[in-house]
Short mmCIF file of C-alpha atoms and ligand atoms in Angstrom, two decimals:
data_model
loop_
_atom_site.label_atom_id
_atom_site.label_comp_id
_atom_site.label_asym_id
_atom_site.label_seq_id
_atom_site.Cartn_x
_atom_site.Cartn_y
_atom_site.Cartn_z
CA MET A 28 0.00 0.00 0.00
CA ASN A 29 1.48 3.33 -1.09
CA ALA A 30 0.88 5.90 1.63
CA LEU A 31 0.80 9.56 0.70
CA PRO A 32 4.11 11.04 1.91
CA PRO A 33 4.09 13.84 4.53
CA ASN A 34 3.68 17.35 3.10
CA SER A 35 1.52 16.05 0.26
CA THR A 36 -1.70 17.89 -0.51
CA ILE A 37 -5.16 16.45 -0.01
CA GLY A 38 -7.84 18.11 -2.11
CA ILE A 39 -11.23 18.43 -0.45
CA VAL A 40 -14.32 19.16 -2.53
CA GLY A 41 -16.57 21.33 -0.36
CA GLY A 42 -15.78 24.12 2.09
CA GLY A 43 -17.97 23.36 5.11
CA GLN A 44 -17.25 22.29 8.67
CA LEU A 45 -16.63 18.65 7.70
CA GLY A 46 -13.83 19.83 5.43
CA ARG A 47 -12.58 22.18 8.13
CA MET A 48 -12.27 19.42 10.73
CA SER A 49 -10.78 17.01 8.16
CA ALA A 50 -8.18 19.66 7.26
CA MET A 51 -7.31 20.19 10.92
CA ALA A 52 -6.78 16.41 11.35
CA ALA A 53 -4.74 16.33 8.13
CA ALA A 54 -2.50 19.15 9.34
CA ARG A 55 -1.69 17.17 12.49
CA LEU A 56 -0.55 14.27 10.31
CA GLY A 57 1.72 16.54 8.27
CA TYR A 58 -0.51 17.00 5.22
CA ARG A 59 -1.72 20.18 3.55
CA CYS A 60 -5.27 20.60 2.35
CA HIS A 61 -6.58 22.47 -0.66
CA ILE A 62 -10.30 23.22 -0.87
CA LEU A 63 -12.64 23.50 -3.87
CA THR A 64 -15.59 25.70 -2.98
CA PRO A 65 -17.62 28.51 -4.53
CA GLU A 66 -17.68 30.28 -1.14
CA ALA A 67 -15.09 32.93 -0.26
CA ASP A 68 -13.76 32.54 3.32
CA SER A 69 -15.38 29.11 3.81
CA PRO A 70 -14.97 27.23 7.12
CA ALA A 71 -12.58 24.74 5.46
CA SER A 72 -10.48 27.21 3.50
CA GLN A 73 -9.84 29.27 6.67
CA VAL A 74 -7.70 26.39 7.99
CA SER A 75 -6.23 25.10 4.73
CA ALA A 76 -3.09 25.78 2.74
CA GLY A 77 -4.93 26.61 -0.46
CA VAL A 78 -8.29 27.12 -2.09
CA THR A 79 -9.68 27.05 -5.61
CA LEU A 80 -12.68 29.33 -5.68
CA GLY A 81 -15.09 27.99 -8.23
CA ASP A 82 -18.24 26.14 -8.99
CA TYR A 83 -18.38 22.34 -8.72
CA GLU A 84 -19.51 22.16 -12.35
CA ASP A 85 -16.88 24.57 -13.70
CA GLU A 86 -14.43 22.51 -15.73
CA ALA A 87 -11.61 25.07 -15.50
CA ALA A 88 -11.98 25.24 -11.71
CA LEU A 89 -12.06 21.44 -11.43
CA ARG A 90 -8.89 21.14 -13.53
CA ALA A 91 -7.06 23.86 -11.57
CA PHE A 92 -8.07 22.18 -8.29
CA ALA A 93 -6.90 18.73 -9.48
CA ALA A 94 -3.57 20.19 -10.62
CA ALA A 95 -2.95 21.59 -7.11
CA VAL A 96 -3.46 18.34 -5.18
CA ASP A 97 -2.16 14.75 -4.86
CA VAL A 98 -5.39 12.97 -3.89
CA ILE A 99 -9.01 14.09 -3.73
CA THR A 100 -11.88 13.50 -1.33
CA PHE A 101 -15.19 15.28 -0.67
CA GLU A 102 -17.03 16.54 2.35
CA PHE A 103 -20.19 17.45 0.52
CA GLU A 104 -22.39 15.08 -1.46
CA ASN A 105 -24.27 17.34 -3.82
CA VAL A 106 -21.35 17.57 -6.22
CA SER A 107 -22.27 16.38 -9.69
CA ALA A 108 -21.07 12.87 -10.41
CA LYS A 109 -19.88 14.22 -13.78
CA GLY A 110 -17.64 16.73 -12.00
CA LEU A 111 -16.19 14.01 -9.79
CA GLU A 112 -15.61 11.79 -12.82
CA LEU A 113 -13.56 14.54 -14.43
CA LEU A 114 -11.57 14.82 -11.19
CA ALA A 115 -11.13 11.03 -11.10
CA SER A 116 -9.60 11.12 -14.59
CA LEU A 117 -6.93 13.51 -13.24
CA LYS A 118 -6.15 12.33 -9.67
CA PRO A 119 -7.20 9.49 -7.33
CA VAL A 120 -10.63 10.30 -5.84
CA ARG A 121 -11.45 8.51 -2.57
CA PRO A 122 -14.23 7.47 -2.11
CA GLY A 123 -14.79 7.12 -5.86
CA PRO A 124 -17.53 8.64 -8.03
CA ASP A 125 -19.52 5.37 -8.02
CA VAL A 126 -19.96 5.55 -4.25
CA LEU A 127 -21.11 9.15 -4.49
CA ARG A 128 -23.59 8.30 -7.23
CA ILE A 129 -25.22 5.69 -4.98
CA SER A 130 -25.48 7.96 -1.95
CA GLN A 131 -26.84 10.91 -3.95
CA ASP A 132 -30.09 9.28 -4.94
CA ARG A 133 -32.41 7.63 -2.43
CA VAL A 134 -33.80 5.19 -5.04
CA VAL A 135 -30.34 4.01 -6.09
CA GLU A 136 -29.19 3.97 -2.45
CA LYS A 137 -32.12 1.87 -1.20
CA SER A 138 -31.82 -0.57 -4.12
CA PHE A 139 -28.12 -0.92 -3.35
CA LEU A 140 -28.71 -1.38 0.39
CA ASN A 141 -31.39 -4.02 -0.12
CA GLY A 142 -29.13 -5.78 -2.65
CA ALA A 143 -26.35 -5.75 -0.04
CA GLY A 144 -28.70 -7.41 2.47
CA ALA A 145 -29.24 -4.25 4.55
CA PRO A 146 -32.85 -3.77 5.65
CA THR A 147 -34.57 -0.43 4.99
CA ALA A 148 -38.09 0.84 5.58
CA PRO A 149 -40.39 -0.48 2.84
CA TRP A 150 -40.19 1.97 -0.09
CA ARG A 151 -41.45 2.68 -3.59
CA ALA A 152 -40.09 4.96 -6.31
CA VAL A 153 -42.77 7.51 -7.25
CA ASP A 154 -42.94 9.65 -10.40
CA SER A 155 -46.62 10.60 -10.67
CA LEU A 156 -49.66 11.21 -8.47
CA ALA A 157 -51.12 7.91 -9.70
CA ALA A 158 -47.90 6.11 -8.69
CA LEU A 159 -48.06 7.82 -5.30
CA GLU A 160 -51.65 6.62 -4.79
CA THR A 161 -50.65 3.06 -5.69
CA ALA A 162 -47.60 3.23 -3.39
CA VAL A 163 -49.67 4.53 -0.47
CA GLY A 164 -52.14 1.71 -1.14
CA GLU A 165 -49.26 -0.76 -0.74
CA LEU A 166 -47.31 0.81 2.14
CA GLY A 167 -50.21 2.38 4.06
CA LEU A 168 -50.31 5.56 6.15
CA PRO A 169 -48.58 7.24 7.80
CA SER A 170 -45.71 7.31 5.33
CA ILE A 171 -43.08 9.82 4.25
CA LEU A 172 -42.65 11.24 0.77
CA LYS A 173 -39.06 12.34 0.03
CA THR A 174 -37.27 13.80 -2.96
CA ALA A 175 -34.84 11.22 -4.30
CA ARG A 176 -32.04 13.77 -4.59
CA GLY A 177 -30.72 16.78 -2.76
CA GLY A 178 -32.64 16.56 0.56
CA TYR A 179 -30.97 17.14 3.92
CA ASP A 180 -31.96 18.02 7.48
CA GLY A 181 -35.62 17.20 6.77
CA LYS A 182 -35.74 19.39 3.64
CA GLY A 183 -37.50 17.81 0.67
CA GLN A 184 -39.77 15.56 2.71
CA VAL A 185 -43.43 15.55 3.66
CA MET A 186 -45.25 13.28 6.11
CA LEU A 187 -48.45 11.78 4.73
CA ARG A 188 -51.03 11.09 7.43
CA ALA A 189 -54.37 10.97 5.59
CA PRO A 190 -55.48 10.21 1.99
CA GLU A 191 -56.26 13.94 1.53
CA ASP A 192 -52.55 14.77 2.02
CA LEU A 193 -51.36 13.07 -1.17
CA ALA A 194 -52.21 15.68 -3.81
CA ALA A 195 -50.73 18.61 -1.85
CA ALA A 196 -47.57 16.65 -1.01
CA PHE A 197 -47.11 15.63 -4.63
CA ALA A 198 -47.69 19.23 -5.76
CA GLU A 199 -45.03 20.38 -3.26
CA LEU A 200 -42.33 17.85 -4.21
CA GLY A 201 -43.46 16.32 -7.48
CA ALA A 202 -41.24 18.29 -9.84
CA GLU A 203 -38.52 15.78 -8.96
CA ALA A 204 -38.07 12.02 -8.66
CA LEU A 205 -39.56 10.88 -5.36
CA VAL A 206 -39.50 7.99 -2.92
CA LEU A 207 -42.33 6.95 -0.64
CA GLU A 208 -41.15 5.33 2.60
CA GLY A 209 -43.25 3.44 5.10
CA PHE A 210 -43.18 5.14 8.50
CA VAL A 211 -40.86 3.38 10.93
CA ASN A 212 -42.16 3.40 14.48
CA PHE A 213 -38.69 3.72 15.93
CA ALA A 214 -37.55 3.35 19.54
CA CYS A 215 -34.47 5.48 18.83
CA GLU A 216 -32.19 6.63 16.03
CA ILE A 217 -28.61 5.41 15.94
CA SER A 218 -25.63 5.68 13.62
CA VAL A 219 -22.32 4.01 12.98
CA VAL A 220 -19.27 5.62 11.38
CA VAL A 221 -17.00 3.09 9.70
CA ALA A 222 -13.66 3.73 8.01
CA ARG A 223 -12.28 1.51 5.25
CA GLY A 224 -8.66 1.73 4.20
CA LEU A 225 -6.98 1.30 0.85
CA ASP A 226 -6.10 -2.27 1.91
CA GLY A 227 -9.79 -3.09 2.52
CA GLU A 228 -9.53 -3.20 6.33
CA THR A 229 -12.51 -1.68 8.14
CA VAL A 230 -12.81 -0.18 11.61
CA ALA A 231 -16.13 0.88 13.15
CA PHE A 232 -16.65 3.48 15.86
CA ASP A 233 -19.05 2.69 18.68
CA VAL A 234 -22.74 2.97 17.89
CA VAL A 235 -24.21 6.31 18.94
CA GLU A 236 -27.73 7.54 19.63
CA ASN A 237 -29.00 10.63 17.82
CA GLN A 238 -31.76 13.00 18.88
CA HIS A 239 -33.12 15.54 16.38
CA ARG A 240 -34.87 18.86 16.85
CA ASP A 241 -36.72 20.42 13.91
CA HIS A 242 -35.19 17.66 11.71
CA ILE A 243 -31.66 18.80 12.59
CA LEU A 244 -29.33 16.71 14.74
CA ASP A 245 -29.39 18.18 18.25
CA LEU A 246 -27.67 15.63 20.50
CA THR A 247 -25.47 12.59 20.01
CA LEU A 248 -24.96 10.23 22.94
CA ALA A 249 -21.92 7.97 22.74
CA PRO A 250 -22.35 5.09 23.22
CA ALA A 251 -25.99 4.44 22.28
CA ARG A 252 -28.07 3.08 25.13
CA ILE A 253 -28.81 -0.21 23.36
CA GLY A 254 -27.85 -3.83 24.06
CA ALA A 255 -24.43 -5.19 23.11
CA ASP A 256 -25.88 -7.65 20.57
CA LEU A 257 -27.80 -4.96 18.73
CA ALA A 258 -24.73 -2.69 18.76
CA LEU A 259 -22.64 -5.45 17.17
CA GLU A 260 -25.35 -6.09 14.59
CA ALA A 261 -25.38 -2.38 13.66
CA GLN A 262 -21.57 -2.25 13.37
CA ASP A 263 -21.47 -5.42 11.25
CA LEU A 264 -24.16 -4.03 9.00
CA ALA A 265 -22.20 -0.78 8.50
CA ARG A 266 -18.94 -2.64 7.77
CA ASN A 267 -20.72 -4.88 5.29
CA VAL A 268 -22.17 -1.87 3.43
CA ALA A 269 -18.73 -0.21 3.30
CA GLU A 270 -17.24 -3.42 1.89
CA LYS A 271 -19.98 -3.93 -0.70
CA LEU A 272 -19.50 -0.29 -1.79
CA GLY A 273 -15.77 -0.91 -2.15
CA LEU A 274 -15.41 2.39 -0.32
CA VAL A 275 -12.07 3.94 0.64
CA GLY A 276 -12.74 6.61 3.22
CA LEU A 277 -15.52 7.07 5.74
CA LEU A 278 -19.11 5.88 5.71
CA ALA A 279 -21.82 6.96 8.15
CA VAL A 280 -24.83 4.68 8.35
CA GLU A 281 -27.95 6.15 9.98
CA MET A 282 -30.37 3.56 11.33
CA PHE A 283 -33.63 3.27 13.22
CA VAL A 284 -33.97 0.85 16.11
CA THR A 285 -37.47 -0.51 15.58
CA SER A 286 -39.97 -1.05 18.36
CA LYS A 287 -39.37 -4.81 17.83
CA GLY A 288 -35.66 -4.36 18.58
CA GLY A 289 -34.23 -4.72 15.06
CA VAL A 290 -32.37 -2.16 12.95
CA VAL A 291 -33.26 -0.68 9.56
CA VAL A 292 -31.07 1.71 7.60
CA ASN A 293 -32.40 5.22 7.00
CA GLU A 294 -29.57 6.60 4.90
CA ILE A 295 -25.85 6.45 4.29
CA ALA A 296 -23.26 9.21 3.80
CA PRO A 297 -19.79 8.44 2.39
CA ARG A 298 -18.02 11.19 4.37
CA PRO A 299 -17.46 12.40 7.93
CA HIS A 300 -20.78 12.78 9.73
CA ASN A 301 -22.23 15.14 12.31
CA SER A 302 -22.97 12.15 14.57
CA GLY A 303 -19.22 11.41 14.63
CA HIS A 304 -18.04 14.78 15.96
CA TRP A 305 -17.81 13.40 19.50
CA THR A 306 -14.86 11.27 18.34
CA ILE A 307 -12.59 14.35 18.19
CA ASP A 308 -12.63 14.58 21.97
CA ALA A 309 -13.46 11.02 23.07
CA CYS A 310 -11.26 8.85 20.81
CA PRO A 311 -7.49 8.63 20.27
CA ALA A 312 -8.15 8.83 16.51
CA SER A 313 -11.24 10.83 15.49
CA GLN A 314 -13.48 10.20 12.48
CA PHE A 315 -11.59 13.03 10.74
CA GLU A 316 -8.22 11.38 11.35
CA MET A 317 -9.66 8.08 10.08
CA HIS A 318 -10.95 9.90 6.99
CA VAL A 319 -7.54 11.42 6.29
CA ARG A 320 -5.71 8.16 6.97
CA ALA A 321 -7.99 6.18 4.65
CA VAL A 322 -7.75 8.76 1.87
CA ALA A 323 -3.96 8.96 2.32
CA GLY A 324 -3.53 5.18 2.26
CA LEU A 325 -2.27 5.05 5.85
CA PRO A 326 -3.08 2.14 8.18
CA LEU A 327 -6.20 2.59 10.32
CA PRO A 328 -5.84 2.35 14.10
CA GLU A 329 -8.55 0.89 16.30
CA ALA A 330 -11.68 3.06 16.47
CA SER A 331 -11.76 2.88 20.25
CA ARG A 332 -13.11 5.47 22.66
CA HIS A 333 -11.40 6.45 25.91
CA SER A 334 -14.50 8.26 27.21
CA ASP A 335 -18.25 8.37 26.89
CA ALA A 336 -19.51 11.60 25.37
CA VAL A 337 -22.47 13.83 24.71
CA MET A 338 -22.26 16.13 21.67
CA LYS A 339 -24.64 19.04 21.22
CA ASN A 340 -24.86 21.01 17.99
CA LEU A 341 -24.90 24.79 18.17
CA VAL A 342 -27.60 25.68 15.66
CA GLY A 343 -28.63 29.20 14.65
CA GLU A 344 -28.18 32.51 16.36
CA ALA A 345 -29.57 31.74 19.84
CA GLU A 346 -27.30 28.75 20.51
CA CYS A 347 -24.32 30.48 18.95
CA ALA A 348 -24.87 33.45 21.24
CA MET A 349 -24.18 31.17 24.22
CA TRP A 350 -20.54 30.82 23.20
CA PRO A 351 -19.13 33.09 25.96
CA GLU A 352 -20.98 31.06 28.61
CA ILE A 353 -19.88 27.80 26.99
CA MET A 354 -16.28 29.00 27.12
CA ALA A 355 -16.70 29.92 30.79
CA THR A 356 -18.16 26.53 31.78
CA PRO A 357 -15.65 23.95 33.00
CA GLY A 358 -15.99 20.61 31.22
CA LEU A 359 -17.59 21.89 28.02
CA ILE A 360 -15.36 21.44 24.97
CA GLY A 361 -16.33 23.99 22.33
CA HIS A 362 -15.85 23.88 18.57
CA LEU A 363 -16.80 26.79 16.29
CA TYR A 364 -16.78 26.56 12.51
CA GLY A 365 -15.86 30.12 11.54
CA LYS A 366 -19.18 30.98 9.85
CA ALA A 367 -19.78 34.70 9.71
CA GLU A 368 -23.56 34.61 9.74
CA ALA A 369 -25.75 32.60 12.16
CA ARG A 370 -28.82 31.93 10.02
CA ALA A 371 -31.76 29.92 11.41
CA GLY A 372 -31.06 26.20 11.19
CA ARG A 373 -27.39 26.71 10.35
CA LYS A 374 -24.85 24.53 12.18
CA MET A 375 -22.42 27.03 13.72
CA GLY A 376 -20.42 24.74 15.99
CA HIS A 377 -20.78 22.00 18.56
CA VAL A 378 -20.01 21.28 22.19
CA THR A 379 -18.79 18.00 23.64
CA ARG A 380 -18.80 16.86 27.23
CA LEU A 381 -16.83 13.78 28.22
CA PHE A 382 -17.64 11.22 30.91
CA PRO A 383 -15.61 8.28 32.17
CA ARG A 384 -16.41 5.12 30.17
CA GLY A 385 -19.65 3.60 31.43
CA ALA A 386 -20.72 6.86 33.12
CA LEU A 387 -22.90 8.41 30.41
CA PRO A 388 -25.74 10.08 32.31
CA GLY A 389 -29.45 9.45 31.69
CA PRO A 390 -31.60 12.03 29.87
CA PHE A 391 -31.99 14.45 32.78
CA GLY A 392 -28.31 14.22 33.59
CA VAL A 393 -27.49 15.05 29.97
CA ALA A 394 -29.32 18.36 30.19
CA ALA A 395 -27.60 19.17 33.48
CA ALA A 396 -24.21 18.23 32.05
CA LEU A 397 -24.66 20.60 29.14
CA ARG A 398 -25.65 23.62 31.20
CA PRO A 399 -25.79 26.52 30.20
CA LEU A 400 -27.14 25.14 26.90
P1 AMP B 525 -33.69 11.89 6.55
O1 AMP B 525 -33.58 13.21 5.86
O2 AMP B 525 -34.08 10.75 5.65
O3 AMP B 525 -32.48 11.58 7.39
O4 AMP B 525 -34.89 12.04 7.63
C1 AMP B 525 -34.83 13.01 8.65
C2 AMP B 525 -35.54 12.48 9.89
O5 AMP B 525 -36.92 12.20 9.61
C3 AMP B 525 -34.97 11.18 10.41
O6 AMP B 525 -33.85 11.40 11.23
C4 AMP B 525 -36.17 10.64 11.19
O7 AMP B 525 -36.29 11.28 12.45
C5 AMP B 525 -37.34 11.04 10.32
N1 AMP B 525 -37.65 9.98 9.34
C6 AMP B 525 -37.14 9.87 8.10
N2 AMP B 525 -37.60 8.78 7.47
C7 AMP B 525 -38.42 8.14 8.33
C8 AMP B 525 -39.22 6.94 8.28
N3 AMP B 525 -39.27 6.17 7.19
N4 AMP B 525 -39.95 6.62 9.38
C9 AMP B 525 -39.92 7.40 10.49
N5 AMP B 525 -39.20 8.53 10.60
C10 AMP B 525 -38.47 8.91 9.55
#
């Protein structure tokens, strides 16, 4: 396995916080990062050696970016597969364009997952109101209508509760390819971040529990409060998906724990994930270090944790405004992403609190531990 030598340059497509934290991990390992983003002063370019300012579809920008780097990865999935294919013809792209193409489209993703033996909620591809009516007839109500492409943080999805909801939901989303998903009556939401190296070895971080507010991740509890057997099942499932994808890099697998105690996959993301931010403070090698190591062809260490952790996102202006208090509170570990403007729903930073292994507090203790938030 040919590891990228120190001082080489890793190109990151996308300028957000995932790129920022990947670049910070890369710097510690002696690499430089170069960012492709249309945004001036992006979170990732603030901490990187170089930036190509340009659109993800702009061939000249893509070529200039590729010329400046030794290997390419991405932190952002809504890059056109065509753009990534051009990059892949110029430099190694890890994970490759095929992996991105699968994760970009819920229909392709769910077909792939089911083919790989990973259970999902029952689903149907929908391209007309008639098809939606048939699909609802088969899957029942409630169910969730989602755009196949481009959705995130609950955007591009509508809950269907009654037969009268169908026409309005289709009118709202129907300009695009859609997926109808049966509603999963979940006990909790969990995720697993797995890294897969150039040599095919995989390592999986501990399973975590995710709590959302307004469709945006609010809290991650590490480890998830689930049984050991279920945790192993979830990790094995995530490793298996990474292997079947032939992925080199990082894969986050979001799952529901059903009321019957099984797991079904909600979605996958072939990049660092918000539910893995706790690993920066609670693990010897974070998800970002694993990402960099995999992309650079370095060996992957164990994905072990030295502490339990609670991670809280700082979303929007109100939570961001608590920064001075967060900084003044012993035990809170703060991370800010360098975004100038705190728009509603925007992830501005996160806070982690560590606990000795086995000492993760219950729900009321979590709130107390995160005071003043
Ligand atoms: P997504 O954008 O697919 O990650 O969905 C955002 C959130 O909506 C998830 O984290 C769940 O809380 C909820 N959700 C999505 N799909 C389903 C489903 N099939 N059944 C129940 N809840 C869902």
